[in-house]
Short mmCIF file of C-alpha atoms in Angstrom, two decimals:
data_model
loop_
_atom_site.label_atom_id
_atom_site.label_comp_id
_atom_site.label_asym_id
_atom_site.label_seq_id
_atom_site.Cartn_x
_atom_site.Cartn_y
_atom_site.Cartn_z
CA MET A 1 10.12 -8.03 12.98
CA GLY A 2 6.57 -9.38 12.85
CA LEU A 3 4.88 -6.36 11.25
CA ASN A 4 1.54 -6.99 9.55
CA ILE A 5 1.32 -5.37 6.13
CA LEU A 6 -1.57 -5.16 3.67
CA ALA A 7 -0.42 -4.86 0.03
CA VAL A 8 -3.06 -3.82 -2.52
CA ASP A 9 -2.19 -4.15 -6.22
CA ASP A 10 -4.02 -5.48 -9.26
CA SER A 11 -0.82 -7.06 -10.61
CA ARG A 12 -0.25 -10.56 -9.24
CA THR A 13 3.45 -10.27 -10.07
CA MET A 14 3.73 -7.06 -8.05
CA ARG A 15 1.78 -8.54 -5.11
CA ASP A 16 4.15 -11.52 -5.12
CA MET A 17 7.24 -9.30 -5.30
CA VAL A 18 6.07 -7.13 -2.39
CA ARG A 19 5.09 -10.18 -0.32
CA LEU A 20 8.40 -11.98 -0.93
CA THR A 21 10.47 -8.83 -0.27
CA LEU A 22 8.78 -8.04 3.04
CA ALA A 23 8.44 -11.67 4.15
CA SER A 24 12.21 -12.07 3.68
CA VAL A 25 12.70 -9.75 6.69
CA GLY A 26 9.98 -11.39 8.79
CA MET A 27 6.96 -9.25 7.96
CA ASN A 28 3.54 -10.85 7.53
CA VAL A 29 1.98 -9.72 4.27
CA THR A 30 -1.67 -10.03 3.26
CA VAL A 31 -2.46 -9.19 -0.35
CA ALA A 32 -5.54 -7.75 -2.06
CA GLU A 33 -6.15 -7.43 -5.80
CA ASP A 34 -7.87 -4.02 -5.73
CA GLY A 35 -9.26 -1.37 -3.39
CA VAL A 36 -12.59 -3.15 -2.85
CA HIS A 37 -10.80 -6.37 -1.87
CA GLY A 38 -8.44 -4.36 0.35
CA LEU A 39 -11.35 -2.82 2.25
CA GLU A 40 -12.92 -6.27 2.68
CA LEU A 41 -9.67 -7.58 4.21
CA LEU A 42 -9.44 -4.57 6.52
CA GLU A 43 -12.83 -5.33 8.08
CA GLY A 44 -11.28 -7.82 10.46
CA SER A 45 -7.71 -6.59 10.77
CA LEU A 46 -5.50 -3.74 11.88
CA PRO A 47 -2.28 -3.76 9.82
CA ASP A 48 0.86 -1.92 10.87
CA ALA A 49 1.07 -0.41 7.37
CA ILE A 50 -0.70 -0.51 4.01
CA ILE A 51 0.93 -0.43 0.58
CA SER A 52 -1.35 0.50 -2.31
CA ASP A 53 -1.13 0.87 -6.06
CA ILE A 54 -3.00 3.78 -7.68
CA ASN A 55 -4.31 2.37 -10.98
CA MET A 56 -6.64 -0.52 -10.11
CA PRO A 57 -10.07 -1.71 -11.24
CA ARG A 58 -13.25 -1.39 -9.12
CA LEU A 59 -11.67 1.08 -6.64
CA ASP A 60 -8.45 2.92 -7.43
CA GLY A 61 -5.78 3.83 -4.92
CA PHE A 62 -7.10 7.34 -4.30
CA GLY A 63 -10.57 6.05 -3.44
CA PHE A 64 -9.10 3.22 -1.36
CA ILE A 65 -6.91 5.61 0.66
CA ARG A 66 -9.83 8.00 1.27
CA ALA A 67 -12.01 5.06 2.38
CA VAL A 68 -9.33 3.80 4.79
CA ARG A 69 -8.88 7.29 6.25
CA GLY A 70 -12.63 7.41 6.82
CA ILE A 71 -12.44 4.43 9.21
CA ASP A 72 -11.60 5.68 12.72
CA ARG A 73 -9.48 2.72 13.85
CA LEU A 74 -7.36 2.93 10.67
CA ARG A 75 -6.74 6.70 10.61
CA ALA A 76 -3.20 6.42 11.99
CA VAL A 77 -2.10 3.43 9.88
CA PRO A 78 0.68 4.53 7.48
CA ILE A 79 -0.24 4.15 3.80
CA LEU A 80 2.51 3.95 1.19
CA VAL A 81 1.66 4.38 -2.48
CA LEU A 82 3.59 2.00 -4.76
CA THR A 83 2.99 2.93 -8.38
CA THR A 84 4.53 3.48 -11.80
CA GLU A 85 3.16 7.03 -11.70
CA SER A 86 5.54 9.83 -10.77
CA ALA A 87 3.68 13.04 -11.65
CA PRO A 88 3.79 15.66 -8.87
CA GLU A 89 0.04 16.33 -9.16
CA LEU A 90 -0.70 12.64 -8.52
CA ARG A 91 1.60 12.66 -5.49
CA ALA A 92 -0.24 15.72 -4.18
CA ARG A 93 -3.59 14.04 -4.81
CA ALA A 94 -2.43 10.93 -2.90
CA ARG A 95 -1.17 13.08 -0.03
CA ASP A 96 -4.49 14.92 0.06
CA ALA A 97 -6.31 11.57 0.19
CA GLY A 98 -4.19 10.59 3.20
CA ALA A 99 -1.12 8.77 1.87
CA THR A 100 1.97 8.77 4.06
CA GLY A 101 4.60 8.19 1.35
CA TRP A 102 5.23 7.37 -2.32
CA ILE A 103 7.46 4.72 -3.94
CA VAL A 104 7.86 4.43 -7.70
CA LYS A 105 7.88 1.02 -9.44
CA PRO A 106 10.02 -0.82 -10.13
CA PHE A 107 11.04 -0.64 -6.50
CA ASP A 108 14.38 -1.32 -4.86
CA PRO A 109 13.67 -4.13 -2.33
CA ARG A 110 15.97 -2.60 0.31
CA LYS A 111 14.30 0.79 -0.07
CA LEU A 112 10.83 -0.76 0.28
CA VAL A 113 11.85 -2.57 3.48
CA HIS A 114 13.53 0.55 4.87
CA THR A 115 10.52 2.75 4.06
CA VAL A 116 8.07 0.33 5.70
CA GLN A 117 10.31 0.16 8.77
CA LEU A 118 10.56 3.96 8.81
CA VAL A 119 6.81 4.62 8.72
CA THR A 120 6.01 1.91 11.27
CA GLY A 121 8.93 2.97 13.48
#
């Protein structure tokens, strides 16, 4: 498939799970440990999709998504939120920030792959 994905999560275990899941179907996954690190990695790249947690140190998912949407060349990149949170008001806040979709942890690997394929379609 060859898609380039940026996964942003403060949990090393979660970063590894996302990377292994997507790499198993041929996607290239770059990982960042929080929103600040994610923005640093985006300076020189244009991923096909971004997956971001919400609750992270330094820069949370909402701030990260808003920052990404403020960069012209990244405006159309799909952003999926992958989080333990499921409250409707948080989903609405993520959508307002510019998120494309929402996946609740723990995630089903097949669903994650399918959703990434769907939004990059």
